[in-house]
Coordinates of C-alpha atoms and ligand atoms in Angstrom, one line a residue:
X5 CA -11.7 -8.8 -17.3
X6 CA -8.7 -7.9 -15.0
X7 CA -6.1 -5.8 -16.4
X8 CA -4.1 -2.4 -15.1
X9 CA -2.8 -0.2 -17.1
X10 CA 0.5 -1.1 -14.8
X11 CA 0.6 -4.7 -15.8
X12 CA 0.0 -3.8 -19.5
X13 CA 3.1 -1.4 -19.6
X14 CA 5.2 -4.0 -18.0
X15 CA 8.2 -4.5 -20.2
X16 CA 9.2 -8.1 -18.9
X17 CA 12.5 -9.7 -20.6
X18 CA 13.6 -12.0 -17.6
X19 CA 12.5 -15.7 -18.0
X20 CA 11.0 -17.0 -15.0
X21 CA 12.6 -19.9 -12.8
X22 CA 10.4 -22.5 -11.8
X23 CA 10.9 -24.6 -8.3
X24 CA 11.5 -28.0 -9.3
X25 CA 14.1 -29.8 -6.3
X26 CA 14.2 -29.3 -3.0
X27 CA 16.3 -26.4 -1.6
X28 CA 18.1 -24.5 1.1
X29 CA 18.2 -20.6 1.7
X30 CA 19.0 -18.5 4.7
X31 CA 15.9 -16.1 4.2
X32 CA 12.7 -17.4 2.6
X33 CA 10.5 -14.5 1.5
X34 CA 6.8 -15.7 0.7
X35 CA 5.8 -13.2 -2.0
X36 CA 7.0 -11.1 -4.7
X37 CA 5.2 -8.1 -4.5
X38 CA 6.8 -4.5 -3.7
X39 CA 7.1 -5.8 0.4
X40 CA 9.0 -9.1 -1.1
X41 CA 11.2 -7.2 -3.3
X42 CA 11.8 -4.3 -0.9
X43 CA 12.6 -7.4 1.8
X44 CA 15.0 -8.9 -0.5
X45 CA 16.8 -5.5 -1.2
X46 CA 17.3 -4.8 2.0
X47 CA 18.3 -8.0 3.6
X48 CA 20.7 -8.6 0.7
X49 CA 22.4 -4.8 0.9
X50 CA 22.7 -4.9 4.7
X51 CA 23.3 -8.7 5.6
X52 CA 25.4 -11.5 3.7
X53 CA 22.4 -13.7 3.9
X54 CA 20.9 -16.4 1.1
X55 CA 17.6 -14.9 0.1
X56 CA 14.6 -16.7 -2.3
X57 CA 11.6 -15.4 -3.2
X58 CA 8.7 -17.9 -3.7
X59 CA 6.2 -16.3 -5.8
X60 CA 2.8 -18.0 -6.3
X61 CA 2.2 -16.4 -9.6
X62 CA 4.9 -13.7 -11.3
X63 CA 6.5 -11.0 -9.5
X64 CA 4.6 -7.6 -9.6
X65 CA 1.2 -9.6 -10.5
X66 CA -0.3 -9.1 -7.4
X67 CA -1.6 -5.8 -5.3
X68 CA 1.3 -4.6 -6.4
X69 CA 0.3 -4.2 -10.1
X70 CA -3.4 -3.8 -9.6
X71 CA -3.3 -0.3 -7.5
X72 CA -3.7 3.5 -7.7
X73 CA 0.0 3.8 -7.3
X74 CA -0.6 6.9 -4.8
X75 CA 2.6 7.1 -3.2
X76 CA 1.3 8.7 -0.2
X77 CA 3.0 8.5 3.4
X78 CA -0.3 8.7 5.6
X79 CA -2.4 6.0 7.5
X80 CA -5.6 5.1 6.7
X81 CA -6.8 4.8 10.2
X82 CA -7.0 8.3 11.6
X83 CA -3.8 9.5 13.2
X84 CA -5.6 11.2 16.0
X85 CA -6.5 7.4 16.7
X86 CA -3.5 6.2 16.5
X87 CA -2.4 8.4 19.2
X88 CA -4.8 7.1 21.5
X89 CA -4.3 3.6 21.0
X90 CA -0.5 3.7 21.2
X91 CA 0.6 7.3 22.8
X92 CA 1.7 10.4 21.2
X93 CA 5.3 9.2 21.2
X94 CA 4.7 5.7 19.2
X95 CA 2.6 7.2 17.0
X96 CA 5.2 10.0 16.0
X97 CA 8.0 7.7 15.5
X98 CA 5.4 5.2 13.0
X99 CA 4.9 8.2 11.1
X100 CA 8.2 9.3 11.2
X101 CA 9.1 5.9 9.8
X102 CA 6.7 6.1 7.0
X103 CA 7.6 9.3 6.3
X104 CA 11.3 8.0 5.4
X105 CA 10.3 5.9 2.9
X106 CA 10.3 8.4 0.7
X107 CA 14.1 8.5 0.9
X108 CA 14.8 4.9 1.0
X109 CA 12.5 4.6 -2.1
X110 CA 14.6 7.6 -4.0
X111 CA 18.0 5.6 -2.9
X112 CA 16.7 2.1 -4.5
X113 CA 15.6 3.8 -7.7
X114 CA 19.3 5.8 -7.8
X115 CA 21.2 2.5 -6.6
X116 CA 19.7 0.4 -9.1
X117 CA 19.3 2.8 -11.7
X118 CA 15.5 2.2 -12.0
X119 CA 13.8 3.6 -15.0
X120 CA 10.3 4.1 -13.5
X121 CA 9.7 7.5 -13.1
X122 CA 8.2 8.7 -10.0
X123 CA 6.3 11.5 -10.3
X124 CA 6.0 13.7 -7.3
X125 CA 3.5 16.5 -6.7
X126 CA 1.5 17.9 -4.3
X127 CA -1.8 15.8 -3.5
X128 CA -4.9 17.2 -2.4
X129 CA -8.4 15.4 -0.4
X130 CA -11.4 17.1 -0.9
X131 CA -14.4 17.1 1.9
X132 CA -18.1 17.9 1.8
X133 CA -19.0 17.8 5.7
X134 CA -17.9 19.3 8.6
X135 CA -17.0 16.2 10.2
X136 CA -15.0 15.5 7.7
X137 CA -12.9 18.5 8.0
X138 CA -13.1 18.2 11.8
X139 CA -11.4 14.4 11.3
X140 CA -8.8 16.0 9.5
X141 CA -7.9 19.1 11.4
X142 CA -7.9 16.5 14.5
X143 CA -5.3 14.5 12.9
X144 CA -3.3 17.5 11.8
X145 CA -3.4 18.7 15.4
X146 CA -1.6 15.6 16.5
X147 CA 0.7 15.4 13.8
X148 CA 1.9 18.9 14.5
X149 CA 1.9 17.9 18.5
X150 CA 4.2 15.0 17.4
X151 CA 6.4 17.3 15.9
X152 CA 5.9 16.5 12.1
X153 CA 6.3 19.4 9.6
X154 CA 2.6 20.7 8.2
X155 CA 2.1 24.0 8.2
X156 CA -1.1 25.2 7.5
X157 CA -3.1 22.7 6.9
X158 CA -6.3 22.7 5.3
X159 CA -8.2 25.0 3.3
X160 CA -11.8 25.8 4.5
X161 CA -14.1 28.0 1.5
X162 CA -14.6 31.2 3.1
X163 CA -18.2 31.0 2.6
X164 CA -18.0 27.8 5.0
X165 CA -16.4 30.0 7.5
X166 CA -19.4 29.0 10.4
X167 CA -17.5 25.2 10.2
X168 CA -15.0 26.8 12.3
X169 CA -17.7 27.6 15.2
X170 CA -16.9 26.3 18.5
X171 CA -13.4 24.5 17.1
X172 CA -10.6 24.9 19.3
X173 CA -8.2 27.5 18.3
X174 CA -5.2 25.3 18.1
X175 CA -7.3 23.5 15.3
X176 CA -8.5 26.4 14.1
X177 CA -5.4 28.0 13.7
X178 CA -4.3 25.2 11.2
X179 CA -7.0 26.8 8.8
X180 CA -6.6 29.2 5.8
X181 CA -9.6 30.6 4.8
X182 CA -9.8 30.8 0.5
X183 CA -12.6 31.0 -2.0
X184 CA -14.8 28.1 -2.8
X185 CA -13.3 28.7 -6.5
X186 CA -10.3 28.2 -5.1
X187 CA -11.1 24.8 -3.4
X188 CA -12.7 23.6 -6.6
X189 CA -9.5 24.1 -8.3
X190 CA -7.4 22.7 -6.3
X191 CA -9.4 19.5 -6.4
X192 CA -10.0 20.0 -10.1
X193 CA -13.5 19.5 -9.5
X194 CA -17.1 21.9 -10.7
X195 CA -18.7 20.0 -7.8
X196 CA -19.9 22.1 -5.6
X197 CA -20.2 19.8 -2.5
X198 CA -16.6 20.1 -1.9
X199 CA -15.7 22.9 0.2
X200 CA -12.3 22.1 2.2
X201 CA -9.2 20.5 1.0
X202 CA -6.2 19.2 2.8
X203 CA -3.2 18.6 1.0
X204 CA 0.3 16.3 1.4
X205 CA 3.1 15.4 -0.3
X206 CA 2.2 12.9 -2.8
X207 CA 3.6 10.7 -5.8
X208 CA 2.6 8.6 -8.9
X209 CA 4.3 5.6 -9.8
X210 CA 4.1 2.2 -11.3
X211 CA 5.0 0.1 -8.1
X212 CA 5.1 -2.7 -10.6
X213 CA 7.8 -2.0 -12.9
X214 CA 9.5 -0.4 -10.0
X215 CA 9.3 -4.5 -8.7
X216 CA 9.7 -6.1 -11.6
X217 CA 12.8 -3.8 -11.9
X218 CA 14.2 -4.6 -8.8
X219 CA 14.1 -8.0 -9.2
X220 CA 16.2 -7.8 -12.4
X221 CA 18.7 -5.6 -10.9
X222 CA 19.0 -7.6 -7.8
X223 CA 19.2 -10.9 -10.0
X224 CA 22.0 -9.5 -11.8
X225 CA 23.8 -8.1 -8.9
X226 CA 23.7 -11.1 -6.7
X227 CA 23.9 -14.1 -8.6
X228 CA 25.1 -16.2 -5.9
X229 CA 23.0 -15.0 -3.1
X230 CA 19.5 -14.5 -4.1
X231 CA 16.7 -16.9 -6.6
X232 CA 13.2 -15.8 -7.5
X233 CA 11.1 -18.8 -8.0
X234 CA 7.5 -18.2 -10.0
X235 CA 4.7 -19.8 -10.1
X236 CA 5.7 -21.7 -7.1
X237 CA 2.5 -21.2 -4.3
X238 CA 3.8 -22.2 -0.6
X239 CA 0.9 -24.1 0.8
X240 CA 2.2 -25.1 3.7
X241 CA 4.5 -23.1 6.1
X242 CA 6.2 -25.3 9.0
X243 CA 8.0 -24.0 11.7
X244 CA 10.2 -25.8 14.7
X245 CA 12.9 -24.5 16.6
X246 CA 15.8 -23.7 14.3
X247 CA 14.0 -22.8 10.9
X248 CA 11.1 -23.5 8.3
X249 CA 10.2 -26.0 5.9
X250 CA 8.3 -24.5 3.2
X251 CA 6.1 -26.9 1.1
X252 CA 5.4 -25.6 -2.3
X253 CA 5.1 -27.0 -6.0
X254 CA 5.6 -30.3 -4.3
X255 CA 9.3 -29.8 -2.8
X256 CA 10.6 -28.2 -0.1
X257 CA 12.7 -25.0 0.6
X258 CA 14.4 -25.2 3.9
X259 CA 15.2 -21.6 5.5
X260 CA 16.6 -20.4 9.0
X261 CA 13.6 -17.5 8.5
X262 CA 10.9 -16.9 6.6
X263 CA 9.3 -13.3 5.7
X264 CA 5.7 -13.5 4.7
X265 CA 5.2 -10.9 2.6
X266 CA 1.8 -12.0 1.1
X267 CA -0.1 -8.9 1.7
X268 CA -3.0 -11.1 3.5
X269 CA -2.6 -14.5 4.4
X270 CA -3.7 -16.4 1.1
X271 CA -3.5 -20.1 0.5
X272 CA -1.2 -21.4 3.2
X273 CA -1.3 -23.3 6.1
X274 CA 1.3 -22.6 9.1
X275 CA 2.3 -25.5 11.3
X276 CA 4.2 -24.0 14.4
X277 CA 6.0 -27.1 15.7
X278 CA 7.9 -24.8 18.1
X279 CA 4.9 -23.4 20.4
X280 CA 1.4 -22.0 20.1
X281 CA -1.0 -22.4 16.9
X282 CA -0.2 -19.3 14.9
X283 CA -2.6 -20.2 12.0
X284 CA -5.8 -19.6 13.1
X285 CA -4.5 -16.4 15.6
X286 CA -3.7 -15.0 11.9
X287 CA -6.5 -15.8 9.4
X288 CA -8.9 -14.3 12.1
X289 CA -6.5 -11.2 12.2
X290 CA -5.6 -10.6 8.6
X291 CA -8.8 -10.3 5.9
X292 CA -8.9 -9.1 2.5
X293 CA -10.4 -6.5 0.8
X294 CA -11.3 -6.4 -3.0
X295 CA -10.8 -3.1 -4.3
X296 CA -11.7 -1.8 -7.8
X297 CA -10.4 0.8 -10.3
X298 CA -10.7 2.2 -14.3
X299 CA -8.7 4.5 -16.1
X300 CA -9.0 6.1 -19.5
X301 CA -6.9 7.8 -21.6
X302 CA -6.4 11.4 -21.7
X303 CA -4.0 14.0 -23.3
X304 CA -1.0 14.6 -22.4
X305 CA -1.2 18.4 -21.1
X306 CA -2.1 18.8 -17.4
X307 CA 0.9 17.9 -14.6
X308 CA 0.6 14.4 -12.8
X309 CA -1.5 14.8 -9.8
X310 CA -3.0 12.2 -6.8
X311 CA -6.4 13.3 -5.2
X312 CA -9.1 12.2 -3.1
X313 CA -12.2 12.8 -2.6
X314 CA -15.1 12.1 0.2
X315 CA -18.7 12.8 -1.0
X316 CA -21.4 13.7 1.7
X317 CA -23.2 10.6 0.5
X318 CA -20.2 8.4 0.7
X319 CA -20.8 4.5 2.3
X320 CA -19.1 3.5 5.1
X321 CA -17.6 0.1 5.5
X322 CA -15.4 -1.6 8.1
X323 CA -12.6 0.8 7.3
X324 CA -14.5 3.9 7.6
X325 CA -15.7 6.2 5.0
X326 CA -15.4 4.8 1.3
X327 CA -13.7 7.6 -0.4
X328 CA -12.6 8.0 -4.2
X329 CA -8.9 8.3 -5.4
X330 CA -7.4 9.9 -8.7
X331 CA -4.3 9.9 -10.1
X332 CA -3.2 11.5 -13.2
X333 CA -0.1 10.9 -15.0
X334 CA 1.9 10.1 -18.2
X335 CA 1.6 6.8 -19.8
X336 CA 2.4 5.2 -23.2
X337 CA -0.4 3.2 -23.8
X338 CA -0.6 3.0 -28.0
X339 CA 3.1 2.3 -29.5
X340 CA 4.7 5.1 -27.9
X341 CA 2.1 7.5 -28.1
X342 CA 2.4 9.6 -24.6
X343 CA -0.7 10.2 -23.2
X344 CA -2.2 11.0 -19.6
X345 CA -3.6 8.1 -17.8
X346 CA -6.2 9.0 -15.0
X347 CA -7.1 6.3 -12.8
X348 CA -10.0 6.1 -10.4
X349 CA -10.7 3.6 -7.3
X350 CA -13.2 3.6 -4.3
X351 CA -15.8 1.1 -4.5
X352 CA -14.2 -2.2 -2.2
X353 CA -15.9 -5.6 -1.0
X354 CA -14.7 -7.3 2.0
X355 CA -13.7 -10.7 0.8
X356 CA -15.8 -13.8 2.9
X357 CA -13.1 -15.4 5.6
X358 CA -11.0 -18.3 4.1
X359 CA -11.9 -17.7 0.6
X360 CA -9.6 -17.2 -2.1
X361 CA -9.3 -14.0 -4.0
X362 CA -10.3 -14.9 -7.6
X363 CA -8.2 -12.4 -9.6
X364 CA -10.3 -13.6 -12.8
X365 CA -13.8 -12.8 -11.3
X366 CA -15.1 -10.3 -13.7
X367 CA -15.5 -6.5 -13.4
X368 CA -18.9 -6.1 -12.5
X369 CA -21.1 -3.5 -14.4
X370 CA -22.6 -2.0 -11.3
X371 CA -19.1 -0.6 -10.0
X372 CA -18.3 0.2 -13.5
X373 CA -21.4 2.9 -13.4
X374 CA -20.6 4.1 -9.9
X375 CA -16.9 5.2 -11.1
X376 CA -18.6 6.6 -14.2
X377 CA -20.8 8.5 -12.3
X378 CA -18.7 9.6 -9.5
X379 CA -16.2 10.9 -12.8
X380 CA -18.7 13.1 -14.4
X381 CA -20.0 14.6 -11.3
X382 CA -17.0 15.0 -9.9
X383 CA -14.2 15.6 -12.4
X384 CA -13.6 18.6 -14.2
X385 CA -11.7 17.1 -17.2
X386 CA -14.2 14.3 -17.5
X387 CA -14.5 12.6 -21.0
X388 CA -17.3 13.1 -22.7
X389 CA -20.1 10.7 -21.8
X390 CA -20.8 7.9 -21.9
X391 CA -17.5 7.1 -20.8
X392 CA -15.4 4.0 -22.0
X393 CA -12.6 2.9 -19.9
X394 CA -9.5 1.8 -21.2
X395 CA -8.9 -0.7 -18.0
X396 CA -11.0 -2.0 -15.8
X397 CA -8.9 -3.9 -12.8
X398 CA -9.0 -4.9 -9.2
X399 CA -6.8 -6.2 -6.8
X400 CA -6.6 -7.8 -3.3
X401 CA -5.9 -5.8 -0.2
X402 CA -5.1 -7.1 3.3
X403 CA -5.9 -5.2 6.4
X404 CA -4.9 -6.2 9.7
X405 CA -7.3 -6.0 12.7
X406 CA -6.3 -3.0 14.3
X407 CA -5.6 -1.2 11.0
X408 CA -1.8 -1.0 11.6
X409 CA 0.7 -3.2 9.5
X410 CA 2.7 -6.3 10.7
X411 CA 6.2 -5.7 10.3
X412 CA 8.7 -7.9 12.6
X413 CA 8.7 -11.5 14.3
X414 CA 6.1 -13.7 14.8
X415 CA 6.0 -13.7 18.9
X416 CA 5.2 -17.3 18.5
X417 CA 7.9 -18.6 16.7
X418 CA 10.8 -15.7 15.8
X419 CA 11.9 -18.0 12.9
X420 CA 8.6 -16.2 10.9
X421 CA 8.3 -12.6 10.2
X422 CA 6.0 -10.7 8.8
X423 CA 5.9 -7.7 6.3
X424 CA 2.1 -7.7 5.3
X425 CA -1.4 -5.8 5.9
X426 CA -1.0 -2.8 3.7
X427 CA -4.5 -1.5 5.2
X428 CA -5.3 0.1 1.9
X429 CA -1.8 2.0 1.4
X430 CA 0.9 -0.1 0.9
X431 CA 3.7 0.9 -1.4
X432 CA 5.9 3.5 1.1
X433 CA 4.8 0.8 4.1
X434 CA 6.4 -2.1 2.2
X435 CA 9.4 -0.4 1.6
X436 CA 9.9 0.8 5.1
X437 CA 9.2 -2.8 6.6
X438 CA 11.5 -4.1 4.0
X439 CA 14.1 -2.1 5.9
X440 CA 13.4 -2.8 9.4
X441 CA 12.9 -6.7 8.3
X442 CA 16.2 -6.8 6.9
X443 CA 17.0 -5.0 10.4
X444 CA 15.9 -8.3 12.7
X445 CA 17.6 -10.1 10.2
X446 CA 21.1 -8.3 10.7
X447 CA 21.1 -8.8 14.4
X448 CA 20.5 -5.1 14.7
X449 CA 18.9 -3.9 18.1
X450 CA 15.6 -2.1 17.1
X451 CA 13.4 0.2 19.5
X452 CA 9.7 -1.8 19.5
X453 CA 7.0 0.0 17.0
X454 CA 3.1 0.0 16.5
X455 CA 4.5 -2.4 13.7
X456 CA 5.3 -5.2 16.0
X457 CA 3.1 -8.2 15.4
X458 CA 1.7 -9.0 19.3
X459 CA 0.4 -12.5 20.6
X460 CA 0.0 -12.2 24.2
X461 CA 0.3 -15.9 24.3
X462 CA 3.8 -16.0 23.8
X463 CA 6.5 -14.1 25.9
X464 CA 8.2 -11.2 24.9
X465 CA 11.1 -13.3 25.2
X466 CA 10.6 -14.7 22.0
X467 CA 10.5 -11.3 20.3
X468 CA 14.6 -11.0 21.5
X469 CA 15.5 -14.4 20.4
X470 CA 14.6 -13.3 16.5
X471 CA 17.7 -11.1 16.5
Ligands
FAD512 C1 -7.2 -1.6 -5.7 C2 -5.9 -1.0 -5.1 C3 -5.7 0.3 -5.1 C4 -4.4 0.5 -3.9 N1 -4.0 1.9 -4.0 C5 -2.8 2.3 -3.7 C6 -2.3 3.4 -3.2 O1 -3.1 4.4 -4.1 N2 -1.1 3.6 -2.7 C7 -0.7 2.6 -2.0 O2 0.4 3.2 -1.5 N3 -0.9 1.5 -1.9 C8 -2.4 1.1 -2.7 N4 -2.9 0.1 -2.6 C9 -2.0 -1.4 -2.1 C10 -0.7 -1.3 -2.6 O3 -0.7 -1.9 -3.6 C11 -0.2 -2.6 -1.8 O4 -0.1 -2.5 -0.4 C12 0.9 -3.3 -1.9 O5 1.4 -3.6 -3.5 C13 1.2 -4.5 -1.2 O6 2.2 -5.0 -2.0 P1 2.5 -6.4 -1.4 O7 4.1 -7.0 -1.9 O8 2.4 -6.5 -0.1 O9 1.5 -7.4 -2.0 P2 1.4 -8.0 -3.1 O10 2.0 -7.7 -4.4 O11 -0.4 -8.8 -3.3 O12 1.9 -9.3 -3.5 C14 2.0 -10.5 -2.5 C15 2.3 -11.3 -3.5 O13 2.8 -12.9 -2.8 C16 1.9 -13.6 -3.5 N5 1.4 -14.9 -2.5 C17 0.6 -14.8 -1.6 N6 0.3 -16.0 -1.0 C18 1.3 -16.9 -1.7 C19 1.7 -18.0 -1.2 N7 1.0 -18.8 -0.4 N8 3.0 -18.4 -1.9 C20 3.4 -17.8 -3.0 N9 3.1 -16.8 -2.9 C21 1.8 -16.1 -2.4 C22 1.1 -13.3 -4.4 O14 0.7 -14.0 -5.6 C23 1.6 -11.9 -4.3 O15 2.0 -11.7 -6.0 C24 -3.6 -0.5 -3.5 C25 -4.0 -2.1 -3.4 C26 -5.1 -2.1 -4.3 C27 -5.7 -3.4 -4.5

């Protein structure tokens, strides 16, 4: 069974429109998740171009409807690592860009009068080993150097103060010592292995409901310039010197620009008639990882929260240490009876190259056992054993080779642009990406960022002509 609470909670009244005849549009957006709708929102607001979304399934039913719903503005890749690769200025600018999406998210909600609640809270991350703490501290240090406000950045249990031995003072200064009990209470755990806790602004939101509401708003607001075609799979994207032709459902969509908001690189072949091969290059660079989650209902007597946990016996994947993440927020599953819903994720599995993700794949029993064992061991408000989740679901995350989202024109053909590759965290980056794509499309001069797609085979000149 793959049913997420976000899809279950969707109140969709909109009828879908099918793609049944050849059509023309200024900007075709492939993918109707939060990235696609954010791209459409900013493009419609900031330009006079017509936009059509081509969605293989239904709007918001991809990763947008199958995530943990934590709104966070950090990268899964360590910030210190991003500084090492791109330098402090570009890393700082990238962090600033993702942080700015908080304001954009609030602005969209206000502007479109969306009713999907965004619960903002202080989120915590719990550490059980010194190396995890040191890594977090290193990131905090570099964020401070980058001018990102962090104040005191991490709490450490006093009885583990020896972990600070040998730590440079400019890092150790970022640590506040508190009692072990206080750490456990911040992390809502009675598991003694957690002895350090970081914190940052977080939020919880049903991104599927946000996206579906946004779709309804844009259709109503821009009836002459905006269309959404659902159950329309783009199989072939043909790029030439003046635009592109998308082959979907046996018909053709001609566009001047096409923006891929497909999360990963699913079911689509790209033929670049105007330059070097893009297809192979990108299929090698973007891969899928399936993330598994489950949730249960709780009385509505605790405030929303978002907490991540790094246990000592954590497994290591290609993306680094696997951690568990928990969100709690209000939910109305049973006929308007308000509950909290507690969602837990962590286990993941890499999708083999060129294999299409099967959204109907059964939820594995061993994953259910693993998550239940984690909840029982960790969460102090865990339900009585045996835990029977109200929802189990999985979704696809797109990872890029360097762990950084791709936003911008394809260097080998600027008629194609990307806003994809969540690398585990995609809600705020999708919104930032949508805004930046609209800047490219409106011809605005933009500064280079770490998100710019790169291809050594194609000249920098191509990027300029994207504008
Ligand atoms: C288990 C899990 C937990 C997550 N937790 C968080 C979290 O807590 N916080 C966070 O910020 N992010 C999280 N994410 C990531 C986040 O959900 C995604 O980054 C975000 O929803 C991606 O939005 P998107 O629009 O890029 O992709 P999607 O929502 O997947 O949308 C892409 C759409 O493209 C369509 N598509 C693909 N190929 C084609 C084609 N050929 N033709 C037409 N349409 C096509 C798909 O049908 C899909 O609807 C999580 C993801 C998963 C799976």
